Short mmCIF file of C-alpha atoms in Angstrom, two decimals:
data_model
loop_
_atom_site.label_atom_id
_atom_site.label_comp_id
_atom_site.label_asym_id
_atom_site.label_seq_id
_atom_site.Cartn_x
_atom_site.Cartn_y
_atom_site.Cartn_z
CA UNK V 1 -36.64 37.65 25.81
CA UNK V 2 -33.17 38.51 26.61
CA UNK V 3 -30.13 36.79 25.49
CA UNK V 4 -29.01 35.01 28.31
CA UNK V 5 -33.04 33.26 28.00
CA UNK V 6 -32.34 32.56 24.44
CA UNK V 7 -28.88 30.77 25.17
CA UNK V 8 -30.56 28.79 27.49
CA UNK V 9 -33.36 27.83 25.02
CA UNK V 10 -30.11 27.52 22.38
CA UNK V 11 -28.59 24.24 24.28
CA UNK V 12 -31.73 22.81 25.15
CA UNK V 13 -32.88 23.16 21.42
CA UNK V 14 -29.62 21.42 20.20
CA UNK V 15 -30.58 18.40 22.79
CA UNK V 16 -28.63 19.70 25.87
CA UNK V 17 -25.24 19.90 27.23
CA UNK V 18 -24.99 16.47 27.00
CA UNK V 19 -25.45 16.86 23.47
CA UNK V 20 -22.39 19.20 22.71
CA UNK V 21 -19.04 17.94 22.08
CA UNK V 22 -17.79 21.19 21.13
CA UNK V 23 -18.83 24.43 20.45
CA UNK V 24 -16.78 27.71 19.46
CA UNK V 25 -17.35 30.32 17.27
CA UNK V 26 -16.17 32.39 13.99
CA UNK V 27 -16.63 36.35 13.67
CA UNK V 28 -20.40 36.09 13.47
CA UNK V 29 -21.78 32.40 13.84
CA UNK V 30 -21.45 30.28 16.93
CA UNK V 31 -20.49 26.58 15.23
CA UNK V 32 -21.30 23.54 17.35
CA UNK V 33 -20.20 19.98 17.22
CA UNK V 34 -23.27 17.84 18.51
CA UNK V 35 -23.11 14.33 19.12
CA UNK V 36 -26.58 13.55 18.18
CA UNK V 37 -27.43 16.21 15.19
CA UNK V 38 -31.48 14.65 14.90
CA UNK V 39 -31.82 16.15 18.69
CA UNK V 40 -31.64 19.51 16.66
CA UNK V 41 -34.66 21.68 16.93
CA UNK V 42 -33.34 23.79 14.11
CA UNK V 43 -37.01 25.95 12.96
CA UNK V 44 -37.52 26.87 16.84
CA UNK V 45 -33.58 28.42 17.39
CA UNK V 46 -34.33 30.26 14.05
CA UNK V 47 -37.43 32.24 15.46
CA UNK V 48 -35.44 33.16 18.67
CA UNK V 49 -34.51 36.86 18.85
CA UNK V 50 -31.18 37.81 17.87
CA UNK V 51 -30.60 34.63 15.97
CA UNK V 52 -30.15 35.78 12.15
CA UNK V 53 -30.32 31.94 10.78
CA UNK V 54 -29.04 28.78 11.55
CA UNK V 55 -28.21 25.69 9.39
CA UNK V 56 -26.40 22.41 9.38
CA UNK V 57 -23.04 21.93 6.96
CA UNK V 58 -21.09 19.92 7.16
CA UNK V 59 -21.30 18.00 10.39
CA UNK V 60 -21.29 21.44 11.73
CA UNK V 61 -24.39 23.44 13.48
CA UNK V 62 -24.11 26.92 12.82
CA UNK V 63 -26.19 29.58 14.46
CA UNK V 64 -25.79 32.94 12.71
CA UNK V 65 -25.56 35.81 15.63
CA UNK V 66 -23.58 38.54 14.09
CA UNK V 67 -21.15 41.22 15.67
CA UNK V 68 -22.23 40.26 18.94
CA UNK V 69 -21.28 36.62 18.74
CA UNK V 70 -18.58 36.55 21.28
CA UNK V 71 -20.36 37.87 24.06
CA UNK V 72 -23.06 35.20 22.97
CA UNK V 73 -20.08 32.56 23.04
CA UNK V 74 -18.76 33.58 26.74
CA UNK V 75 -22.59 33.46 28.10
CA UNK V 76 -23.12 30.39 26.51
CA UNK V 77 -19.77 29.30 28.05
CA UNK V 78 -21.00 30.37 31.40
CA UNK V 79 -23.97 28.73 30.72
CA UNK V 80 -23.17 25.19 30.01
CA UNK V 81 -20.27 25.00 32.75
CA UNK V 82 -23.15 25.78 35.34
CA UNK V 83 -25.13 23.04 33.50
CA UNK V 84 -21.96 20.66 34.36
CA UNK V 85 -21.26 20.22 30.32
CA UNK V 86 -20.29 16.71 29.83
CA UNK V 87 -16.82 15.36 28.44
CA UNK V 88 -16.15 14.95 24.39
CA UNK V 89 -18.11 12.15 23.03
CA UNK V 90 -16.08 11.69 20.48
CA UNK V 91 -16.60 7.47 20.09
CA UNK V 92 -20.50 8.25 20.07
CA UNK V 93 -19.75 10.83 16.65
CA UNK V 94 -20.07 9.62 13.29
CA UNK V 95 -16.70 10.56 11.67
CA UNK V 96 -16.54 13.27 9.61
CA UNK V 97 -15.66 13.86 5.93
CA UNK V 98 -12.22 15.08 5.48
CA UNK V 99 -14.11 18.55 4.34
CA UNK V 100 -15.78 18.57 7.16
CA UNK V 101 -12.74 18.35 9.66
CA UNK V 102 -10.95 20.73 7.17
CA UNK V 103 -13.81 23.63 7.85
CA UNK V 104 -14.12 23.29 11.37
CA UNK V 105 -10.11 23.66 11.81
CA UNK V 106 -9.91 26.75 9.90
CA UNK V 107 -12.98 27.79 11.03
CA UNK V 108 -12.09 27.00 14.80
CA UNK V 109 -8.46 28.17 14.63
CA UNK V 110 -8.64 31.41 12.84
CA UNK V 111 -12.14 32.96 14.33
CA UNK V 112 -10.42 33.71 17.58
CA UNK V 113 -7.07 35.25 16.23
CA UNK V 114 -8.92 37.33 13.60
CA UNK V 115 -8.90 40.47 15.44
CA UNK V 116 -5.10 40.38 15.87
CA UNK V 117 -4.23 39.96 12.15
CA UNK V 118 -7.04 41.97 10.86
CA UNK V 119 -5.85 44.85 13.48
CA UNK V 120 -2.21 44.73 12.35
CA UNK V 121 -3.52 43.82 8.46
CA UNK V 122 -5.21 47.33 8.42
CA UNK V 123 -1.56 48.90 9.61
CA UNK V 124 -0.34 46.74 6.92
CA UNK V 125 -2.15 48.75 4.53
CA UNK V 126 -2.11 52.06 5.66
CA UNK V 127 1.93 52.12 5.96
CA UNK V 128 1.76 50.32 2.28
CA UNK V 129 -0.29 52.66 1.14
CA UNK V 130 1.87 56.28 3.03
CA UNK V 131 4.45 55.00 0.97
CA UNK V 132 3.37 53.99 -1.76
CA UNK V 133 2.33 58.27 -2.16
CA UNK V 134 5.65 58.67 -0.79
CA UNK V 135 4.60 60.35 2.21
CA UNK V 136 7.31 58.41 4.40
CA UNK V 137 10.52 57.32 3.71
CA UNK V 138 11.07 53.73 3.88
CA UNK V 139 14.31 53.98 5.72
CA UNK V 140 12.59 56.45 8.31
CA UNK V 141 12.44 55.09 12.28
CA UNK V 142 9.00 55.75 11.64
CA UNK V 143 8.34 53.29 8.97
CA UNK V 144 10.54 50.75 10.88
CA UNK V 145 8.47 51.41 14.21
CA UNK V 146 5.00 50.98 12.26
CA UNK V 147 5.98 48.07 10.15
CA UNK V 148 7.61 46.37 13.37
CA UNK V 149 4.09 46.69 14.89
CA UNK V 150 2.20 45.62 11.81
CA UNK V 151 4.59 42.67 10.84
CA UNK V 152 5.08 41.21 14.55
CA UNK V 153 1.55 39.30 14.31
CA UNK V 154 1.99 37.84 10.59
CA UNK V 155 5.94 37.10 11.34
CA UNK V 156 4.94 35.09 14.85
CA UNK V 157 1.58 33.92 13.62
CA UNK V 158 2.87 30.26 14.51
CA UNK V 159 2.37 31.11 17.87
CA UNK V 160 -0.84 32.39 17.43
CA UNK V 161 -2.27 29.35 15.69
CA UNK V 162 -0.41 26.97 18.15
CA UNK V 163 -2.62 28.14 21.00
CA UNK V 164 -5.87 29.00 18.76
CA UNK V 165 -4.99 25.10 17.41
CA UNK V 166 -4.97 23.82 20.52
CA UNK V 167 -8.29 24.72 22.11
CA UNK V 168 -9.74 23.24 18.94
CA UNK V 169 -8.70 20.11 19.55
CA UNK V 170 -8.07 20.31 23.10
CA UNK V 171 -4.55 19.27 23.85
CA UNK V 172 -1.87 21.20 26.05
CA UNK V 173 -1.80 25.07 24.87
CA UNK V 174 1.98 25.61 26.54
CA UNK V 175 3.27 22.63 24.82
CA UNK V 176 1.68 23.17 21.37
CA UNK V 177 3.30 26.67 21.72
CA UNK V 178 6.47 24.78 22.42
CA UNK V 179 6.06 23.07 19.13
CA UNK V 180 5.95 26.09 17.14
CA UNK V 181 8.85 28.08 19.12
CA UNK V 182 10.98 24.74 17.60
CA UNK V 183 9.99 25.76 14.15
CA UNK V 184 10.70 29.38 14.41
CA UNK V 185 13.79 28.83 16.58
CA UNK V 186 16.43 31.17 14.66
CA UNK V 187 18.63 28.51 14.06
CA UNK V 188 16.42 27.08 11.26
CA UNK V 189 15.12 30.27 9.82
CA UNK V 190 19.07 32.10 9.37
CA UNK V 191 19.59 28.23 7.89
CA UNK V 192 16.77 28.62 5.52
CA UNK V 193 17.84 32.08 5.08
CA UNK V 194 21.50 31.44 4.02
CA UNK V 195 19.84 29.03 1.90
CA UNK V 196 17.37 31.08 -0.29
CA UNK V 197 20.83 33.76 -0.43
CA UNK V 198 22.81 31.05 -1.79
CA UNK V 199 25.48 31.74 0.59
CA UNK V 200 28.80 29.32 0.55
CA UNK V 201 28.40 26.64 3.19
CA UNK V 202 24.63 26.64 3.29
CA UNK V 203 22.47 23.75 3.72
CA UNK V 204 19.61 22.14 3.04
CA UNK V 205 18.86 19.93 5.71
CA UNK V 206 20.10 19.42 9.32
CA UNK V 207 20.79 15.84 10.28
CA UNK V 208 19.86 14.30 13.77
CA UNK V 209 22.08 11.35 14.62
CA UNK V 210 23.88 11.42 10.75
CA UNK V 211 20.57 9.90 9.88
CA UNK V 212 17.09 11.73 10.23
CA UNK V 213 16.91 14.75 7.93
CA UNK V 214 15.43 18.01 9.52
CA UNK V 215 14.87 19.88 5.78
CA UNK V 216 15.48 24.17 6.17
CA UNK V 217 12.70 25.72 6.08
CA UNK V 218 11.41 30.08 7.12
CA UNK V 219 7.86 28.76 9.11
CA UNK V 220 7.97 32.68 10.15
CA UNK V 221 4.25 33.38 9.12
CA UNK V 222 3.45 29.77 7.82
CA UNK V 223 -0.04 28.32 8.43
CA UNK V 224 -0.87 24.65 7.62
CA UNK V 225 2.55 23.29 8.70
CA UNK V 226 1.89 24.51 12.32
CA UNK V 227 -2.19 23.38 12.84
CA UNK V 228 -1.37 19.60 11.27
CA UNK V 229 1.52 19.52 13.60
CA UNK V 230 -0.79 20.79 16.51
CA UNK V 231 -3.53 18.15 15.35
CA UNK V 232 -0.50 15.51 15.67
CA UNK V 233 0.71 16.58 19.05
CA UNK V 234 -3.01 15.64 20.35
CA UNK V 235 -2.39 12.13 19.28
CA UNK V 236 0.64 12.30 20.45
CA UNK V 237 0.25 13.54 23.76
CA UNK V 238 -2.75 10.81 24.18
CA UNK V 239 -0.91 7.94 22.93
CA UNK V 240 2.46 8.84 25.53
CA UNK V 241 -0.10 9.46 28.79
CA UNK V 242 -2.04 6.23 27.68
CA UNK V 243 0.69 4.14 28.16
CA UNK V 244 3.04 5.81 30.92
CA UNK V 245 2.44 5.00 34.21
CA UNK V 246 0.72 6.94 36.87
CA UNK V 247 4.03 8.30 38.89
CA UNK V 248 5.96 8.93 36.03
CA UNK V 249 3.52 11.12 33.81
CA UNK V 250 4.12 14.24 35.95
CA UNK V 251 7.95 14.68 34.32
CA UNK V 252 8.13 12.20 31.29
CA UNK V 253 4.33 12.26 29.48
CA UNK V 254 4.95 16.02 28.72
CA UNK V 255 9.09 15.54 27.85
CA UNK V 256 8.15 12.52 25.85
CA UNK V 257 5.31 14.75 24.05
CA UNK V 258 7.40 17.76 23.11
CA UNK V 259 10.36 15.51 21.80
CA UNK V 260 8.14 13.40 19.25
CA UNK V 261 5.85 16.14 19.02
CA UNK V 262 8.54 18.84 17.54
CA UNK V 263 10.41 16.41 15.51
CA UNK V 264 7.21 15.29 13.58
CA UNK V 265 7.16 18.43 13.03
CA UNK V 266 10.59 19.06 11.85
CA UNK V 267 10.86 16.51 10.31
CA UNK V 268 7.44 15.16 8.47
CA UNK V 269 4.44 17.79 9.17
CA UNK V 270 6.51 20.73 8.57
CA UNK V 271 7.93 19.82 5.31
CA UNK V 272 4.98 18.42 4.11
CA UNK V 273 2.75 21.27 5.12
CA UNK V 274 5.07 23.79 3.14
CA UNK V 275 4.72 21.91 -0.07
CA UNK V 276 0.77 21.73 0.56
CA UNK V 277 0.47 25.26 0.93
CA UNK V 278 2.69 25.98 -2.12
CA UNK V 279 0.38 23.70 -4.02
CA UNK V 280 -2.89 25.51 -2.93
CA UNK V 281 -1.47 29.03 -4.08
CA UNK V 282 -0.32 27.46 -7.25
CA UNK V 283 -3.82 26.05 -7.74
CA UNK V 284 -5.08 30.03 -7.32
CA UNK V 285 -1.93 30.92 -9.75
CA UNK V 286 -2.87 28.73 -12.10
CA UNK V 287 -6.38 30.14 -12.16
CA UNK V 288 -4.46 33.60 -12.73
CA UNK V 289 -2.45 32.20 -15.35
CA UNK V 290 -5.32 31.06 -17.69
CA UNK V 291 -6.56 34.82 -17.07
CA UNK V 292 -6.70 37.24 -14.58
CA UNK V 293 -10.06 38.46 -15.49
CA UNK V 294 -11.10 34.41 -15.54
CA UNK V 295 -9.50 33.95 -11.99
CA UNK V 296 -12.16 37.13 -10.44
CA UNK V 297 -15.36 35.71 -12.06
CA UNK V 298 -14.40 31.96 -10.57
CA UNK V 299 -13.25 33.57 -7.48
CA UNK V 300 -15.92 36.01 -7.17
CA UNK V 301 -19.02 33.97 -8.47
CA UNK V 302 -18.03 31.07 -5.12
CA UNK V 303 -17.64 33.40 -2.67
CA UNK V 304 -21.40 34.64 -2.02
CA UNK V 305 -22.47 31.03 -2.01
CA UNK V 306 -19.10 30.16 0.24
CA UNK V 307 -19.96 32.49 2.99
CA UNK V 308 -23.96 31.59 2.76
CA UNK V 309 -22.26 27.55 3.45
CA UNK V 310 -19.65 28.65 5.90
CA UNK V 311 -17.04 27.43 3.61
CA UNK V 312 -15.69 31.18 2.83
CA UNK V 313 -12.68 30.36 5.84
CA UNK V 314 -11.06 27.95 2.67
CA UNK V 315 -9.77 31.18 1.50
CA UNK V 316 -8.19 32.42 4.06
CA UNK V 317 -5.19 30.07 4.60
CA UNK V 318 -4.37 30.75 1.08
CA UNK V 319 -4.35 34.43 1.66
CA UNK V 320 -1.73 33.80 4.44
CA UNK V 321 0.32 32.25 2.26
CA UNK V 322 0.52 34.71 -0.54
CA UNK V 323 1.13 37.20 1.78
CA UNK V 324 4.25 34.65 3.23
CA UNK V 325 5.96 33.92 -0.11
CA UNK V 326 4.85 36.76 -2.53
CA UNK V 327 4.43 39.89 -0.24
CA UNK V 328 1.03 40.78 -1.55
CA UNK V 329 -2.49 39.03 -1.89
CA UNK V 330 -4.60 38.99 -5.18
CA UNK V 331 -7.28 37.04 -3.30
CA UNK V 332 -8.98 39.27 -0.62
CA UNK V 333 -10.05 42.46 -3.07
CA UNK V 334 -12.07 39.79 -4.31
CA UNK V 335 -13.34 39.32 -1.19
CA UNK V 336 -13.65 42.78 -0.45
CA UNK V 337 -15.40 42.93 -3.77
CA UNK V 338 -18.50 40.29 -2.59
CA UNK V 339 -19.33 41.93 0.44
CA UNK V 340 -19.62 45.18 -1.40
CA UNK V 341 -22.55 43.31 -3.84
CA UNK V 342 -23.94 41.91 -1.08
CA UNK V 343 -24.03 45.25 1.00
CA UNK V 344 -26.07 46.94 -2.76
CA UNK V 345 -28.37 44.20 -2.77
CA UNK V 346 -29.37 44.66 0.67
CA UNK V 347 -29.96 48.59 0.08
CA UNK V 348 -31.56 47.64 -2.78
CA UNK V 349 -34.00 45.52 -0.68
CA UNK V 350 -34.02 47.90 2.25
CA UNK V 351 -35.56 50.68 -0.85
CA UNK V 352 -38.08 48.06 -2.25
CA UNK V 353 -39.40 46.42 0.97
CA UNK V 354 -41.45 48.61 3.63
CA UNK V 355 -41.59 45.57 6.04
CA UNK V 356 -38.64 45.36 8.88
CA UNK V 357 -36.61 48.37 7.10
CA UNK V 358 -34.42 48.87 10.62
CA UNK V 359 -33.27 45.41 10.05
CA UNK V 360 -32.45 45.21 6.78
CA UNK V 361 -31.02 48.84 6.61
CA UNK V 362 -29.04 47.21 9.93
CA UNK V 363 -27.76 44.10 8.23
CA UNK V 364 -26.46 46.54 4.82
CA UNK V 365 -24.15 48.82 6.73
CA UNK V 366 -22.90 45.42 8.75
CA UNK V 367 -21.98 44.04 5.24
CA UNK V 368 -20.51 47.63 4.48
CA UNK V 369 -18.38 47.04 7.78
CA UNK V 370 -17.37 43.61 6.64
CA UNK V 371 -19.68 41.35 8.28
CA UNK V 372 -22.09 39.99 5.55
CA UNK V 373 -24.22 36.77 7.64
CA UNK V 374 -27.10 39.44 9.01
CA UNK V 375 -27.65 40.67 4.77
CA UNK V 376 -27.03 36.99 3.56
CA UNK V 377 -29.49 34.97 6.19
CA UNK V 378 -31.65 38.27 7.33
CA UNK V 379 -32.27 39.49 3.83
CA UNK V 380 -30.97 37.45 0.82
CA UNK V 381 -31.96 34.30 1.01
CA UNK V 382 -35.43 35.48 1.38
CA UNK V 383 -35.10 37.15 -1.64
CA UNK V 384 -32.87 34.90 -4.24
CA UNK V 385 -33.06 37.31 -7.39
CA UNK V 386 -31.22 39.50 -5.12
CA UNK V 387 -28.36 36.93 -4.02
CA UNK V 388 -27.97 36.25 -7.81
CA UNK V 389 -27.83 40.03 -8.06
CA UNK V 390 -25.18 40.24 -5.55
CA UNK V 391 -23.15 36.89 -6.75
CA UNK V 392 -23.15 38.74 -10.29
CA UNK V 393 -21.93 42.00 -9.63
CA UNK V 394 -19.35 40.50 -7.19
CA UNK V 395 -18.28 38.39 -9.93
CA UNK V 396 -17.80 40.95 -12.28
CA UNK V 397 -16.32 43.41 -9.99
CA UNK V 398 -13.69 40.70 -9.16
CA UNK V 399 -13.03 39.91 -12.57
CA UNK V 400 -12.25 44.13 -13.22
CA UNK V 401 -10.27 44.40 -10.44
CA UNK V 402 -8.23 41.19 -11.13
CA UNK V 403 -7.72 42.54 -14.85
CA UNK V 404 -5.68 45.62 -13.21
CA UNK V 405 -3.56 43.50 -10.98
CA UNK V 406 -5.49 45.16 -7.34
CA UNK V 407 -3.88 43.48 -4.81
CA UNK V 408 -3.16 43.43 -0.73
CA UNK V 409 0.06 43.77 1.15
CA UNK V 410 -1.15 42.53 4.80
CA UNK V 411 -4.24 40.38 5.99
CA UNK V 412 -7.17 43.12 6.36
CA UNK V 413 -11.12 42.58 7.05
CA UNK V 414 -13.23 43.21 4.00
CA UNK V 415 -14.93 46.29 4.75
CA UNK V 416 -15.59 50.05 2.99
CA UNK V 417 -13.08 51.25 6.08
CA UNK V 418 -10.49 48.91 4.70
CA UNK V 419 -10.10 51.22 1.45
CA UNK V 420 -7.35 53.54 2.84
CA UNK V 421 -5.04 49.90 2.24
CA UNK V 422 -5.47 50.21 -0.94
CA UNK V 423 -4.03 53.57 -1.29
CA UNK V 424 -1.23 53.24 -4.26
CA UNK V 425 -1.34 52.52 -7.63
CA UNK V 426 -4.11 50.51 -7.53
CA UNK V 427 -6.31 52.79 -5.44
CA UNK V 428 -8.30 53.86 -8.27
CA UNK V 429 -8.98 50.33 -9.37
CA UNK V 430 -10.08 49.62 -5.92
CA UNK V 431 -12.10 52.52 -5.66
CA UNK V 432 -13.88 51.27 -9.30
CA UNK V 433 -14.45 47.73 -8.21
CA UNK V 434 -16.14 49.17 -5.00
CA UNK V 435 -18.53 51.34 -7.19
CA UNK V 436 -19.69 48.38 -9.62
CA UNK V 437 -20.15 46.07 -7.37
CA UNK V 438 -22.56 48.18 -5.18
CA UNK V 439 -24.25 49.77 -8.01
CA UNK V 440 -24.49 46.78 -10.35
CA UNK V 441 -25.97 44.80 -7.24
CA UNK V 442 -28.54 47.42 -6.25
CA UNK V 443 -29.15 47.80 -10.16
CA UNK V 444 -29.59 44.45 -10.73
CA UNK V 445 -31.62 43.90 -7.32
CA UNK V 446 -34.12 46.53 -8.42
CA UNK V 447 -35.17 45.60 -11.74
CA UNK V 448 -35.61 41.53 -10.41
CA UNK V 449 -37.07 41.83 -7.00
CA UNK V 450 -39.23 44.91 -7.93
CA UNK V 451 -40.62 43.46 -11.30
CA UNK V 452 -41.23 40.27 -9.13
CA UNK V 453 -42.98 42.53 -6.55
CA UNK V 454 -44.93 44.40 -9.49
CA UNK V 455 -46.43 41.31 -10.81
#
């Protein structure tokens, strides 16, 4: 059966086109938003080839593809505008859980941009790391020319979530970009730059009309302010057009859209969205300030059982936001950490287990490159001693390299390659963590699965 035969079997096992409201997809799992989730024939898509697993969280049908999951998403694109897909049901839908619309935003917005900021993440790193060994001079052209390149994405991510934001919840891509140019026009960010510099005659807050107060805030590389203010320029945008009439919505639905859209944004969203994110990093600092060590097991124990849910994409907002106000990121070693447990349990089974060895050897070097669904779904949760093996060791590896202060300076993927980022005073800490989660995990794996296979 070839794949463009198993997409086809895909929508008419999830109840047809008419049956999809939405569907996009993440680095590895194509996540749908069905109108009808009983018309889901979920046994029969897992026995299709190429389909590593498939489950239902969250108000959310996952099917787990792997690396290939894009060119799975444009065929299945193809597929269902041939089929005539039908518009958004969205009345018909139960409505979902705050969670639930909380995981398929982040999940939505950031699976499509991920190449860009893991790309200029791993540049990032590598110039971090050249001069951290003092290799370069930080006042070279060169340094200047690479950091230019690696900083561009993370400095204008706004943009980048404004049109990723947009195609989630389907509203006008040029004027959500609009949106976000307002809160990275330089006239707020040298504002709320004079203002962190305490310079004479700075302010904090620009006043429309003497009476609505636009507060002075840097959204340069800012995440939650600019996807709630996308998510309110749909309503926005819907509630102007609903009520303008037919000759005039050519000029005034989108003039009327941008000017209440951007100064809910200014004005409400923005400010609000700030705070939130400050709040969520605090919640990690706070985990750090109890203990370091206390922060990796907590972080590492959830983060196994976070991908397996699809919840894992929680995290990575929170990354952002170190990386925004502190420069560096304490959370995604950890990260790095669990794939590299979940990578030794797999070899571990891949040793033990004569049966479908190509796979399983397959789905352990995909979790050494960073992408961990084919080991979790292919291989783990067939064999749960070995996903406790794996949540273990990547909770004590996290907790070791949390104890020596590891840490990120730019948004990178989670895989072995990634290790030249780490180059610096932490490298050998790094370099540690990698070697006890793999061999604790494959250790650990071992002795349970082959004592269980002994008996």
């Amino acid at each position: 059966m070839g794949t463009q035969e198993a997409i086809s079997r895909i929508i008419r096992l999830v109840g047809g086109p008419e049956n999809i409201n939405k569907v996009w997809h993440c680095m590895t799992r194509l996540r749908f938003d069905l109108i009808d989730d009983k018309k889901i024939a979920q046994d029969e898509i897992k026995q299709l080839p190429g389909v590593l697993g498939a489950q239902l969280q969250s108000d959310q049908f996952q099917i787990i593809i792997g690396p290939k999951v894009n060119s799975w998403y444009e065929q299945l694109q193809d597929t269902l505008g041939t089929h005539g897909q039908a518009e958004t049901h969205e009345k018909n839908k139960e409505r979902k859980s705050l969670v639930s619309l909380f995981m398929d935003t982040v999940s939505g917005v950031f699976g499509p941009i991920v190449p860009a900021i893991a790309g200029a993440g791993m540049i990032k790193g590598l110039l971090a790391g050249l001069i951290a060994l003092k290799l370069v001079s930080t006042k070279s052209d060169t340094v200047m020319i690479i950091d230019l390149i690696a900083s561009g994405v993370f400095y204008f991510l706004p943009f980048f979530l404004a049109v990723s934001a947009a195609k989630i919840f389907k509203t006008n891509e040029y004027l959500a970009v609009a949106v976000a140019a307002c809160l990275m026009y330089p006239t707020l960010i040298d504002a709320a730059k004079a203002l962190a510099a305490h310079q004479d005659g700075a302010v904090s807050a620009l006043w429309l009309l003497n009476a609505i107060p636009v507060s002075v805030f840097n959204y340069a590389s800012s995440v939650i302010p600019v996807i709630f203010s996308i998510l309110a320029l749909k309503y926005i945008h819907q509630a102007v057009d609903r009520v303008m009439p037919e000759v005039l919505k050519t000029v005034f639905t989108p003039t009327l859209t941008l000017f209440i859209g951007a100064l809910a944004a200014l004005v409400i969203i923005g400010p609000i969205g700030i705070w939130l994110g400050k709040m969520l990093a605090w919640f990690i600092e706070g985990l750090f300030g109890v203990s370091a060590s206390f922060a990796g097991l907590v972080v590492g124990a959830i983060r196994p059982v976070a991908i397996l849910t699809g919840m894992h994409h929680a995290m990575t907002p929170i990354a952002l936001q170190n990386f925004s106000d502190r420069g560096y990121d304490m959370l995604m070693p950890m990260m790095f950490m669990a794939n590299m447990a979940i990578a030794g349990a797999t070899f571990a089974i891949w040793r033990l287990n004569k049966d479908n060895r190509t796979v399983t050897l397959s789905a352990a070097i995909s979790a050494l490159l960073g992408i961990t669904e084919p080991a979790l779904f292919g291989v783990l949760t067939r064999y749960k001693k070995a996903f406790i093996a794996a949540t273990v060791a990547s909770s004590l590896a996290s907790a070791f390299i949390a104890f020596f202060g590891v840490r990120l300076y730019g948004y990178i993927l989670s895989s072995i390659f990634s290790l030249p980022a780490y180059i610096g005073p932490y490298f050998i800490f790094a370099i540690s963590g990698v070697a006890i989660a793999l061999v604790l995990s494959f250790t650990l794996t071992t002795i349970l699965v082959g004592r269980e296979q002994a008996k």
